[in-house]
PDB file of N, CA and C in Angstrom:
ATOM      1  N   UNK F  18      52.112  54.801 237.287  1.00 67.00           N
ATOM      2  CA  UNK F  18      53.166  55.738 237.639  1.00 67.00           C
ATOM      3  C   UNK F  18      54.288  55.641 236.599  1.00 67.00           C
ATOM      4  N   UNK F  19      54.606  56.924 236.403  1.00 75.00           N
ATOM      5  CA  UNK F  19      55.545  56.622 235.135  1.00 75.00           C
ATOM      6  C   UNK F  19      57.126  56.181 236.070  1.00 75.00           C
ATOM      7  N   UNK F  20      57.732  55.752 235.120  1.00 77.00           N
ATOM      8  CA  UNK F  20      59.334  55.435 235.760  1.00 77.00           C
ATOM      9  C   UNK F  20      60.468  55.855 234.542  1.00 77.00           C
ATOM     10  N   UNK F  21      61.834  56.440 235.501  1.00 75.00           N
ATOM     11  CA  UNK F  21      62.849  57.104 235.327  1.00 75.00           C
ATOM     12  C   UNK F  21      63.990  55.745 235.584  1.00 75.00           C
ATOM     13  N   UNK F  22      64.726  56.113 234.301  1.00 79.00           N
ATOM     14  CA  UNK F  22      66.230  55.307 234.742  1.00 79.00           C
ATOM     15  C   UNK F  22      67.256  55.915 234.540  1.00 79.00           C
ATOM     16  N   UNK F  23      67.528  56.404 235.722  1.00 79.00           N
ATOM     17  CA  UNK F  23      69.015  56.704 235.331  1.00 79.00           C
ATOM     18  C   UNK F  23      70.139  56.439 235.032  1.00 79.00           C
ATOM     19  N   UNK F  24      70.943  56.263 234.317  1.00 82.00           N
ATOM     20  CA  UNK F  24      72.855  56.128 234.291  1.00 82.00           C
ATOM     21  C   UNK F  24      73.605  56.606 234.776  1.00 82.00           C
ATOM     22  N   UNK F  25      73.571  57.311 235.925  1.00 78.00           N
ATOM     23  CA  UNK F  25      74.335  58.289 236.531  1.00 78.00           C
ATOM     24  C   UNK F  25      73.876  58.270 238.018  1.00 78.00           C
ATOM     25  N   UNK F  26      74.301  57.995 238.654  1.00 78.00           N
ATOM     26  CA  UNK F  26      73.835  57.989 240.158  1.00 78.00           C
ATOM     27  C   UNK F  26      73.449  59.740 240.587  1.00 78.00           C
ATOM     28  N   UNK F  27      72.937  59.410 240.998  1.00 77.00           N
ATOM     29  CA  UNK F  27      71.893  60.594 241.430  1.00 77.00           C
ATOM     30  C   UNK F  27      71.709  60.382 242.977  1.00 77.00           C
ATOM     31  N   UNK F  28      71.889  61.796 244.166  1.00 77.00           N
ATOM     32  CA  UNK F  28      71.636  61.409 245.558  1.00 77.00           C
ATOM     33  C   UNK F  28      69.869  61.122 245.863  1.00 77.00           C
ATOM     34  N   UNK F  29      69.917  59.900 246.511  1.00 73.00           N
ATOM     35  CA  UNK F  29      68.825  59.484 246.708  1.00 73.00           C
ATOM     36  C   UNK F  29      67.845  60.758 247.441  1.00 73.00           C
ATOM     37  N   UNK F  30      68.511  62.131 248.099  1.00 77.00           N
ATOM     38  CA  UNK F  30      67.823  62.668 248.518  1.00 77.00           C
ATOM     39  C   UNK F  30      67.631  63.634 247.555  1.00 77.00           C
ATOM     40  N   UNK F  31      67.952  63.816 246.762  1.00 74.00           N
ATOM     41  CA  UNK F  31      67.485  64.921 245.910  1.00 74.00           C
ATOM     42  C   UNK F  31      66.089  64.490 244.904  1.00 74.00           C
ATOM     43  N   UNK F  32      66.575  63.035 244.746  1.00 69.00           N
ATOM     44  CA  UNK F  32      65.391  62.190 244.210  1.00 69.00           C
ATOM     45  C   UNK F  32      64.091  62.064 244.710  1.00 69.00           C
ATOM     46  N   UNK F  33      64.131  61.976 246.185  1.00 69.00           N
ATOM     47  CA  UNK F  33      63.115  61.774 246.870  1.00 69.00           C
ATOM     48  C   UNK F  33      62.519  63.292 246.835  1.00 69.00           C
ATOM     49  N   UNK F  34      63.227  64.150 247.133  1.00 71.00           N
ATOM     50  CA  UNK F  34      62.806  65.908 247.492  1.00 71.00           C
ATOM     51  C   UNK F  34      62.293  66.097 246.206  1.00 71.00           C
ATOM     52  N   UNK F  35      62.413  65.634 244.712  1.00 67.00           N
ATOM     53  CA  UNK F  35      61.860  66.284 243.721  1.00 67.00           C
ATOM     54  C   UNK F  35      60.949  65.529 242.681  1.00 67.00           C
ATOM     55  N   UNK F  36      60.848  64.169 243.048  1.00 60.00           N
ATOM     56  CA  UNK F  36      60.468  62.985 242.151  1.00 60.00           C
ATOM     57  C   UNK F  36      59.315  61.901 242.749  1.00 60.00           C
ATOM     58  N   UNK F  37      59.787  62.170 244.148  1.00 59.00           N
ATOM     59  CA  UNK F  37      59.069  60.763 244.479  1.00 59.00           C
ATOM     60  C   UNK F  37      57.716  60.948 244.390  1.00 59.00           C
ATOM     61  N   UNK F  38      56.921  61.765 244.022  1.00 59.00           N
ATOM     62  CA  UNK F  38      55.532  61.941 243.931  1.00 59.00           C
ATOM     63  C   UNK F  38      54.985  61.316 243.002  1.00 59.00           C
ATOM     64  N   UNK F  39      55.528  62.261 241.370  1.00 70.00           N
ATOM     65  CA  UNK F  39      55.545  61.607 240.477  1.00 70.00           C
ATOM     66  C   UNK F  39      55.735  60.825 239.266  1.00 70.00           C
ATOM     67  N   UNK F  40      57.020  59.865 240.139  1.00 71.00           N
ATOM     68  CA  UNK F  40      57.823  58.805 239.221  1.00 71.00           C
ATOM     69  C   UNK F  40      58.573  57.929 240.356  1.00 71.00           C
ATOM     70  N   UNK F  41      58.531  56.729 239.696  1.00 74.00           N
ATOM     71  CA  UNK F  41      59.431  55.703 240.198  1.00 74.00           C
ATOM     72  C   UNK F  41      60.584  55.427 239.376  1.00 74.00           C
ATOM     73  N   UNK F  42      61.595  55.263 239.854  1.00 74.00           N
ATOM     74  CA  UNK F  42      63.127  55.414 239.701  1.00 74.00           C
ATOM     75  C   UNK F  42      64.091  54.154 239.838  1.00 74.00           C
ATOM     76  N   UNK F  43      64.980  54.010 238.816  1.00 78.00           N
ATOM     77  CA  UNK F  43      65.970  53.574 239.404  1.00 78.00           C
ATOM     78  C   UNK F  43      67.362  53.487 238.591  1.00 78.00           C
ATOM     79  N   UNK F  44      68.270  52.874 238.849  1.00 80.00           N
ATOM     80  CA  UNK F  44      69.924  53.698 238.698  1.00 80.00           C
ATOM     81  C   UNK F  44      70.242  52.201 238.398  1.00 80.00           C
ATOM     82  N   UNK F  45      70.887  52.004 236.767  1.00 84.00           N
ATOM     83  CA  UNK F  45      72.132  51.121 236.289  1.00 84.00           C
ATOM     84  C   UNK F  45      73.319  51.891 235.701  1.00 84.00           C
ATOM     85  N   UNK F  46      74.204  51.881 236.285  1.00 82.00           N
ATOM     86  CA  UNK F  46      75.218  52.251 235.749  1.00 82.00           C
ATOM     87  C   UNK F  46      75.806  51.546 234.571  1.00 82.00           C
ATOM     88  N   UNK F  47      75.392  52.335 233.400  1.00 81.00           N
ATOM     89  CA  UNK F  47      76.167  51.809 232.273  1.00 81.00           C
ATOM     90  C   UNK F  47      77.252  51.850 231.453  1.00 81.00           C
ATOM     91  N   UNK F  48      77.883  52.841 232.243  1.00 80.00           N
ATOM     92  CA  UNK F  48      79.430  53.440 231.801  1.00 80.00           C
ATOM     93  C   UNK F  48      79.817  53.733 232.895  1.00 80.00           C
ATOM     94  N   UNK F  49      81.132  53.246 233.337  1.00 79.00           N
ATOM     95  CA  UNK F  49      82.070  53.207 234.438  1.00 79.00           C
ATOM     96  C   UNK F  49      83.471  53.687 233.520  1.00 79.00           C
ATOM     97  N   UNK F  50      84.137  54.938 234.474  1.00 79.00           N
ATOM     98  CA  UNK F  50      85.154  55.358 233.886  1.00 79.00           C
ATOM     99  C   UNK F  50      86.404  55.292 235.027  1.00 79.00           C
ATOM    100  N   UNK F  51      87.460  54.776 234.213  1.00 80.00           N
ATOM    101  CA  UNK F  51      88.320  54.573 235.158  1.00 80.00           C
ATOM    102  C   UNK F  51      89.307  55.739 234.448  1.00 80.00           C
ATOM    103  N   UNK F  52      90.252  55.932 235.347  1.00 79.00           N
ATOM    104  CA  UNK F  52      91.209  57.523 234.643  1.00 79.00           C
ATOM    105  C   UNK F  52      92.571  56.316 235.289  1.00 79.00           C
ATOM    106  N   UNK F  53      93.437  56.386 233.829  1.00 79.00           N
ATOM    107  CA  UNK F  53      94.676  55.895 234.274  1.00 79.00           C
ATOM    108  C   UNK F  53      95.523  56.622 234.743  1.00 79.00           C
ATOM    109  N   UNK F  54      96.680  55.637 236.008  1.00 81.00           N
ATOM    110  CA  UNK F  54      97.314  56.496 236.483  1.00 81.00           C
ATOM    111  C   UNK F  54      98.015  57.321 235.402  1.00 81.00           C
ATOM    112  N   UNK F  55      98.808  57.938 236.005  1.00 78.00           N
ATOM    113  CA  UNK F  55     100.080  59.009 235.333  1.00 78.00           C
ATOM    114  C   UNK F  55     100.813  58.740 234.695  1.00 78.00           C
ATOM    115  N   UNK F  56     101.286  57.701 235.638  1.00 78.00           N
ATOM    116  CA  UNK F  56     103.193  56.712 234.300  1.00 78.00           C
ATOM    117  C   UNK F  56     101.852  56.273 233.280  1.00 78.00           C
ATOM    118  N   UNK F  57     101.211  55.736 233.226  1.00 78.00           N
ATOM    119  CA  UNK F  57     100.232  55.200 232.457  1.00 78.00           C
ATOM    120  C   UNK F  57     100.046  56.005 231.457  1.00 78.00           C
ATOM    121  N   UNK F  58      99.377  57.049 231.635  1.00 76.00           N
ATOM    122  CA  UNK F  58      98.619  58.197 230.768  1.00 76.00           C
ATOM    123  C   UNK F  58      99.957  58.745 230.046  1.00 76.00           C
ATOM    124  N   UNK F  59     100.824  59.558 230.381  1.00 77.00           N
ATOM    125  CA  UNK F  59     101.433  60.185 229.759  1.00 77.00           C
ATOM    126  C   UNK F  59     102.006  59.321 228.850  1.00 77.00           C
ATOM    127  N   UNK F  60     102.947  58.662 228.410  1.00 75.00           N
ATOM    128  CA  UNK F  60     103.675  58.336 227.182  1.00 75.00           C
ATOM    129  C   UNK F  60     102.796  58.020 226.390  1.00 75.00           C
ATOM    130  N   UNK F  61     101.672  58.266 226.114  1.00 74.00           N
ATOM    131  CA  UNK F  61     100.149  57.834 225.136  1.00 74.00           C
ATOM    132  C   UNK F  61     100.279  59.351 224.569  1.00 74.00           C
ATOM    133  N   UNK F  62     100.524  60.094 225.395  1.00 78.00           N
ATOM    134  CA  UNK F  62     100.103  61.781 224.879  1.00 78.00           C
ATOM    135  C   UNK F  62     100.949  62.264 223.971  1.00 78.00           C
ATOM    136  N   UNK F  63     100.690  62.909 222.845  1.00 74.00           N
ATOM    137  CA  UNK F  63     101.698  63.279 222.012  1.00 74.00           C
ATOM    138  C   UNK F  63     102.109  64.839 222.575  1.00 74.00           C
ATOM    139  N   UNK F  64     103.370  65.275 222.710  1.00 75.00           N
ATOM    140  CA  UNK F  64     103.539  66.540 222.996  1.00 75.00           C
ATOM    141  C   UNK F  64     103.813  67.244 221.975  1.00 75.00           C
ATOM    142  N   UNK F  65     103.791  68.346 221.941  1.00 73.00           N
ATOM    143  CA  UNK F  65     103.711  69.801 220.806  1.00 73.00           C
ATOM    144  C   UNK F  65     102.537  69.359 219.971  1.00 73.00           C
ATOM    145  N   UNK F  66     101.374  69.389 220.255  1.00 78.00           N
ATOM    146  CA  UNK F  66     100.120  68.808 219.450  1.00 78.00           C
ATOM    147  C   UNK F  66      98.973  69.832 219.861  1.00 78.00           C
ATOM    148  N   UNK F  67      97.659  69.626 219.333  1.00 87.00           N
ATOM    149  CA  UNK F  67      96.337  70.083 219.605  1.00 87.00           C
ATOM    150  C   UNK F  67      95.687  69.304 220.544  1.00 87.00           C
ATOM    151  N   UNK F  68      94.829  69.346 221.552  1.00 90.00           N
ATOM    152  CA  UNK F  68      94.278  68.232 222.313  1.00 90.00           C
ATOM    153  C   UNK F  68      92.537  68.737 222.078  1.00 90.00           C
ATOM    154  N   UNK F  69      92.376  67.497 221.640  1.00 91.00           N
ATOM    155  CA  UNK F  69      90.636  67.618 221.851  1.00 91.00           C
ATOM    156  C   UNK F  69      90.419  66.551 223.266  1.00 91.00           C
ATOM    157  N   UNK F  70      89.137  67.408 224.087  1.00 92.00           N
ATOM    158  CA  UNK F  70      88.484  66.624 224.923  1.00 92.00           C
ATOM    159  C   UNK F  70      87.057  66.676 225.148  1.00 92.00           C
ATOM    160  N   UNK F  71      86.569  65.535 225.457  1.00 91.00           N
ATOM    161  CA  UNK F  71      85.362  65.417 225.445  1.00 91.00           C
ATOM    162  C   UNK F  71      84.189  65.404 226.235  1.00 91.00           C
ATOM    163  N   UNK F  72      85.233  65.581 227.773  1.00 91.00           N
ATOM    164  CA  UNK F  72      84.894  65.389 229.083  1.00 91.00           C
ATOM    165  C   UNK F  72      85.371  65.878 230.402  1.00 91.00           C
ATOM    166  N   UNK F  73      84.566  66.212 231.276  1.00 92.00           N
ATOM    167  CA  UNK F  73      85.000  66.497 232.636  1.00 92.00           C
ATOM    168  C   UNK F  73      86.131  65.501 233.209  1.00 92.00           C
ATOM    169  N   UNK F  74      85.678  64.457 233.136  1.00 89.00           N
ATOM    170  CA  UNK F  74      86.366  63.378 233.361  1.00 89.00           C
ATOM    171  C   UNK F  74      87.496  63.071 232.998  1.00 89.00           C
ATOM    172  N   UNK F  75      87.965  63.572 231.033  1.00 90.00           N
ATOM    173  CA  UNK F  75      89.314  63.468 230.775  1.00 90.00           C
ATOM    174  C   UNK F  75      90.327  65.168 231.580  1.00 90.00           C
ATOM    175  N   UNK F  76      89.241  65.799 231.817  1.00 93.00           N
ATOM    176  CA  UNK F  76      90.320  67.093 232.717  1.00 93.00           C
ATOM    177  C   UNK F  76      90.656  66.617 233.755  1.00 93.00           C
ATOM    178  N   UNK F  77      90.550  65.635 234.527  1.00 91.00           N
ATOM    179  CA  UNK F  77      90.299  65.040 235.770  1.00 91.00           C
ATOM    180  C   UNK F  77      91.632  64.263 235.350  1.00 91.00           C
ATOM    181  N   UNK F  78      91.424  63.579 234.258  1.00 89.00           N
ATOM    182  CA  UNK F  78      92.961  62.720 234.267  1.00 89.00           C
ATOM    183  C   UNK F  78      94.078  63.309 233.583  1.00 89.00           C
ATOM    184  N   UNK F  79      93.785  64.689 232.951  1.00 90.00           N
ATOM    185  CA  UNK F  79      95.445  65.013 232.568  1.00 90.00           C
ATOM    186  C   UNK F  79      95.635  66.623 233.388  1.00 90.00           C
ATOM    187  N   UNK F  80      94.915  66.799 234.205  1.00 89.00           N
ATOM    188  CA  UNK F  80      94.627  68.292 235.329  1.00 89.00           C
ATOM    189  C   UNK F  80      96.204  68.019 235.832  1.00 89.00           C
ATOM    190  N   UNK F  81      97.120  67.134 236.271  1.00 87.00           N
ATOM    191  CA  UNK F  81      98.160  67.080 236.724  1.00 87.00           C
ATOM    192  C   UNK F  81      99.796  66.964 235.542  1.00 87.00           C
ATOM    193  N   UNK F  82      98.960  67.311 234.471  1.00 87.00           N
ATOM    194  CA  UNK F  82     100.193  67.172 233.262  1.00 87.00           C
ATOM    195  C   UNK F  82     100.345  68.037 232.852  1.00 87.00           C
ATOM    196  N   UNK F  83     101.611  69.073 232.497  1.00 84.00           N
ATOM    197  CA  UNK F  83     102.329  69.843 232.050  1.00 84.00           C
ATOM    198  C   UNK F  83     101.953  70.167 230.492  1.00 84.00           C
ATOM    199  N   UNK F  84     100.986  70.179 230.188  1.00 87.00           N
ATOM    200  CA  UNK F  84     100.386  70.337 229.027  1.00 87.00           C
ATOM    201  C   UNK F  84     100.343  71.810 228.562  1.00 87.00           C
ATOM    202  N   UNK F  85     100.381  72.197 227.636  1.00 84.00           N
ATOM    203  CA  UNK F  85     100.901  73.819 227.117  1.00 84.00           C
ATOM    204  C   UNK F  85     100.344  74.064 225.997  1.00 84.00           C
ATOM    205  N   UNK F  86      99.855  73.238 225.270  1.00 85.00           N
ATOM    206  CA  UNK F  86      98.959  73.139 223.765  1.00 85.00           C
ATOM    207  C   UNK F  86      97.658  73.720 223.680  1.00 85.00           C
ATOM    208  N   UNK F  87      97.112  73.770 222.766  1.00 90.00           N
ATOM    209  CA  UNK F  87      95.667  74.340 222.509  1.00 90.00           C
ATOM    210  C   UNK F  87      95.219  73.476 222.982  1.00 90.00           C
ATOM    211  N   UNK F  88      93.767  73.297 223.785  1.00 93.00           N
ATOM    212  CA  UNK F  88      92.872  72.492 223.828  1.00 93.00           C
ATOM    213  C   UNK F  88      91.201  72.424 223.194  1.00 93.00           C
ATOM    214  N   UNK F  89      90.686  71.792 222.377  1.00 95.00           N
ATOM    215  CA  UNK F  89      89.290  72.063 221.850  1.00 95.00           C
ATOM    216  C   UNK F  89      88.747  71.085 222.503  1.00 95.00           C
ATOM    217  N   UNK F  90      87.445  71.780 222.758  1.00 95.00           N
ATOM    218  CA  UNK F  90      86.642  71.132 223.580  1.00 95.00           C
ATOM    219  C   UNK F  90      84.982  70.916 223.440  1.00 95.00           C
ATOM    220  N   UNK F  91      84.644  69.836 223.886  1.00 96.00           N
ATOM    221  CA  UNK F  91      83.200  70.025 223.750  1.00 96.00           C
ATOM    222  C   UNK F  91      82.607  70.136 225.368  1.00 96.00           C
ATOM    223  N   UNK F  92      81.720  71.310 225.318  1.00 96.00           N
ATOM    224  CA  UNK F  92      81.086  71.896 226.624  1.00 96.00           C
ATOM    225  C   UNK F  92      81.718  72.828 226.874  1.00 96.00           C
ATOM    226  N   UNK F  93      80.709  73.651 227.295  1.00 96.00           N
ATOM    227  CA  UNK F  93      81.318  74.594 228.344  1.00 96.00           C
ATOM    228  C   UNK F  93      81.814  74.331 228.972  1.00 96.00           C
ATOM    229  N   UNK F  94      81.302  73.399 230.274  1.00 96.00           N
ATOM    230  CA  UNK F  94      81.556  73.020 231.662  1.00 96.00           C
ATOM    231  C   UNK F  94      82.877  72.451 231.343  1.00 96.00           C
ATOM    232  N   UNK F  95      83.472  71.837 230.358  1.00 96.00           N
ATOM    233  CA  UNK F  95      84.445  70.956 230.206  1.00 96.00           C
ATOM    234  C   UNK F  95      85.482  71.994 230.143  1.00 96.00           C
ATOM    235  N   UNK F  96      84.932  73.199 229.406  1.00 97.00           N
ATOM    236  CA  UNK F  96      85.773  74.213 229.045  1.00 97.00           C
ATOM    237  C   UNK F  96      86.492  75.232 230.238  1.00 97.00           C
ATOM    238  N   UNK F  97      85.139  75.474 231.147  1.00 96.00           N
ATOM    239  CA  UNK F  97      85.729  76.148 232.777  1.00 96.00           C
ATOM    240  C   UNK F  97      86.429  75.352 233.072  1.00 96.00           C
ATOM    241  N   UNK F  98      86.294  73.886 233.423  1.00 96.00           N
ATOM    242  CA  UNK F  98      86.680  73.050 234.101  1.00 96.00           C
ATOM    243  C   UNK F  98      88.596  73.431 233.812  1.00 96.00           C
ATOM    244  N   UNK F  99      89.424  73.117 232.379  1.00 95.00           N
ATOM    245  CA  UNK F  99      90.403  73.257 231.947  1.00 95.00           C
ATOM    246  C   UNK F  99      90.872  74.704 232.573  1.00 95.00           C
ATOM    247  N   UNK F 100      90.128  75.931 232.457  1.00 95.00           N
ATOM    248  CA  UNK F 100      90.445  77.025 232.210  1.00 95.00           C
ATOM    249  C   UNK F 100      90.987  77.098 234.042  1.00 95.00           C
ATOM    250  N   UNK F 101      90.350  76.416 234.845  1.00 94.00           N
ATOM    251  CA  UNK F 101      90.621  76.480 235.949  1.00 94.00           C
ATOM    252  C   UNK F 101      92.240  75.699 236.639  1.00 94.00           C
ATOM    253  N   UNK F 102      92.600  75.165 235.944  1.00 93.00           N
ATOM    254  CA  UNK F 102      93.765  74.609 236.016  1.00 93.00           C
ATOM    255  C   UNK F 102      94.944  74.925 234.958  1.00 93.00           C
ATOM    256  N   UNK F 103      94.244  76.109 234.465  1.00 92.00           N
ATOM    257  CA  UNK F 103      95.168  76.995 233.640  1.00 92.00           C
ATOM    258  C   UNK F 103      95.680  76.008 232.385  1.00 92.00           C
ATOM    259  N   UNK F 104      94.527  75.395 232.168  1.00 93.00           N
ATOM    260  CA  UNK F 104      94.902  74.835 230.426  1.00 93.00           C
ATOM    261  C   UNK F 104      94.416  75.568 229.520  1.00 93.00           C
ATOM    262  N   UNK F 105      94.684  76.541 228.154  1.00 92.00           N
ATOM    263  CA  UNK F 105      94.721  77.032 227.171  1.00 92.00           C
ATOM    264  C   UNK F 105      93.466  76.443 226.337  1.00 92.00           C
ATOM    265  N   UNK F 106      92.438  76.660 226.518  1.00 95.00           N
ATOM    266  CA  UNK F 106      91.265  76.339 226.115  1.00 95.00           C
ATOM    267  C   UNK F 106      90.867  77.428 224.336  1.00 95.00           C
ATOM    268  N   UNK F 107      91.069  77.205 223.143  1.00 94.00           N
ATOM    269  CA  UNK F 107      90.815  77.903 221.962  1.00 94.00           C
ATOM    270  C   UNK F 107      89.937  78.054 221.763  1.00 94.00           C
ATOM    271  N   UNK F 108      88.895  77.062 221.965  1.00 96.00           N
ATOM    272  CA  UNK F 108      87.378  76.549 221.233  1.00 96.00           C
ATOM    273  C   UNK F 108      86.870  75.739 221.780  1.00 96.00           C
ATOM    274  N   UNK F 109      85.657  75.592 222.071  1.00 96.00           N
ATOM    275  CA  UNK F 109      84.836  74.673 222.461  1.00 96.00           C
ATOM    276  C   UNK F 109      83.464  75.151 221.678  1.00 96.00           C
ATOM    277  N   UNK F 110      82.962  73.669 221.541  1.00 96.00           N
ATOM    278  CA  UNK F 110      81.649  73.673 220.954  1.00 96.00           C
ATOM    279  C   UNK F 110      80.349  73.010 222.277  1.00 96.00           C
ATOM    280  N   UNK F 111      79.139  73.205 221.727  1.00 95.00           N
ATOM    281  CA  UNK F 111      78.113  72.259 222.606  1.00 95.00           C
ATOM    282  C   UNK F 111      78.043  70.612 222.260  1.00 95.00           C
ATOM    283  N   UNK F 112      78.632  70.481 220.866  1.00 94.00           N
ATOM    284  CA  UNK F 112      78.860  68.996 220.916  1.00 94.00           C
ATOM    285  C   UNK F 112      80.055  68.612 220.070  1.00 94.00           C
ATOM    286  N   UNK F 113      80.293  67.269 219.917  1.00 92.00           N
ATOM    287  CA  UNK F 113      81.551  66.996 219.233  1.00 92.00           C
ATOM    288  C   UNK F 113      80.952  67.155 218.078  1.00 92.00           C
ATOM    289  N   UNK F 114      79.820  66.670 217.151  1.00 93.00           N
ATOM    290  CA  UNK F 114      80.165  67.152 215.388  1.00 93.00           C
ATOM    291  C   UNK F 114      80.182  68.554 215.335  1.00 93.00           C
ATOM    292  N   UNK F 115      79.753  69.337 216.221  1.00 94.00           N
ATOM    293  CA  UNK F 115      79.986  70.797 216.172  1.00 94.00           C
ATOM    294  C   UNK F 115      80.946  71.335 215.993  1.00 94.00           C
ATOM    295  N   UNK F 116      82.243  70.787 217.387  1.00 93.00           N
ATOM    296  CA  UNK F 116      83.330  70.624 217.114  1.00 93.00           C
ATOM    297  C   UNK F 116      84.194  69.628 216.124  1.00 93.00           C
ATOM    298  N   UNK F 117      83.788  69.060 215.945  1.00 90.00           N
ATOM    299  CA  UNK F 117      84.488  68.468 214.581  1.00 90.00           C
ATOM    300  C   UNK F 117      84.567  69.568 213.177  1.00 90.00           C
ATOM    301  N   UNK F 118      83.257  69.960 213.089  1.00 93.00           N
ATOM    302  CA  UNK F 118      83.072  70.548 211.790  1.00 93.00           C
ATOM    303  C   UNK F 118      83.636  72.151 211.419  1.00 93.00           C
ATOM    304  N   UNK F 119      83.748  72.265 213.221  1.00 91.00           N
ATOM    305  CA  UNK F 119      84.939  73.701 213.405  1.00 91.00           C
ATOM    306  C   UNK F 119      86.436  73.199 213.136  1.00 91.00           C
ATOM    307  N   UNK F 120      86.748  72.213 213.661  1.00 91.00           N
ATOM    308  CA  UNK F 120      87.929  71.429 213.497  1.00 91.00           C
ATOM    309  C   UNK F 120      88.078  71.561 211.950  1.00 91.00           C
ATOM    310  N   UNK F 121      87.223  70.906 211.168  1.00 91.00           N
ATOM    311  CA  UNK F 121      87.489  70.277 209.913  1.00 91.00           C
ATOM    312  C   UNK F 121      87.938  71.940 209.039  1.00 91.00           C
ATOM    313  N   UNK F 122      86.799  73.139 209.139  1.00 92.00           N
ATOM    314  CA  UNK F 122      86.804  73.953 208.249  1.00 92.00           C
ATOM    315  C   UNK F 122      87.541  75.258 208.718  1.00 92.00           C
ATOM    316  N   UNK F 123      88.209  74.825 209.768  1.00 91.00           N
ATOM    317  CA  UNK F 123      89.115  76.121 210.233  1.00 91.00           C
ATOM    318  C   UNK F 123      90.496  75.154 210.118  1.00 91.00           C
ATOM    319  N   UNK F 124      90.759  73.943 209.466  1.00 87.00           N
ATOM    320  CA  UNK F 124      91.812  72.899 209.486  1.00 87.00           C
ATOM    321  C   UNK F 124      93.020  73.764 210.355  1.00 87.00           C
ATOM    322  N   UNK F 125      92.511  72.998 211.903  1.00 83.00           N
ATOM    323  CA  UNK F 125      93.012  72.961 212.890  1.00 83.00           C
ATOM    324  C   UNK F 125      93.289  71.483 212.846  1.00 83.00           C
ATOM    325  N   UNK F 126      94.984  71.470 213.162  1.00 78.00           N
ATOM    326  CA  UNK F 126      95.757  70.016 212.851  1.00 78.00           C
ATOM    327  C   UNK F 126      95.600  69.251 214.720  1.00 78.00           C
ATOM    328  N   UNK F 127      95.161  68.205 214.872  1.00 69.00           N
ATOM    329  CA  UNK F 127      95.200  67.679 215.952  1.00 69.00           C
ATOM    330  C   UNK F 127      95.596  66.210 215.705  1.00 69.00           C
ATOM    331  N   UNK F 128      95.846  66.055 216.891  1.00 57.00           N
ATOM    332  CA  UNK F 128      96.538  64.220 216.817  1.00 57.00           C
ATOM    333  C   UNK F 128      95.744  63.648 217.467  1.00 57.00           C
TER     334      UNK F 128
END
């Protein structure tokens, strides 16, 4: 029987409803993300800047900051995600050298 590992927790019932026939499974989490609080996060952020992000997860930790800047992004999903909390989304690519290399040759200044 072949076997699946995931990094990402996955509901055991969706696993069972689509897998358990044929594959055996199982789940280490190898990246744990913690989102710092607020007093935390903000004085790190530079204001009047470009923001690149890379993740659902970083919209998750600055979704509550007064942010007004361009944002470039990698993903779509990362990209709705912003657009839904009314952050100014310019560009997004499907990956970061994608976005990098838009970054680099349209020299868009970011911090």
């Amino acid at each position: 029987m072949k076997k699946l590992l995931f990094t990402k927790e996955i509901s055991k019932e969706l696993l069972n409803e689509n897998l358990h026939l044929k594959f055996e499974f199982n789940y280490i989490p190898f990246i744990e993300i913690q989102i710092l609080p607020e007093q935390e996060l903000k004085p790190q952020i530079l204001i009047g800047t470009n923001y690149i992000l890379s993740s659902q997860n970083a919209v998750d930790a600055i979704s509550n900051l007064n942010l007004i800047e361009h944002f470039f992004v990698v993903g779509k999903n990362t990209a709705e995600k912003l657009k839904e909390f009314n952050f100014h989304v310019q560009h997004y690519e499907n990956s970061a050298s994608e976005l990098g290399k838009y970054l680099i040759e349209n020299r868009i200044p970011v911090s």
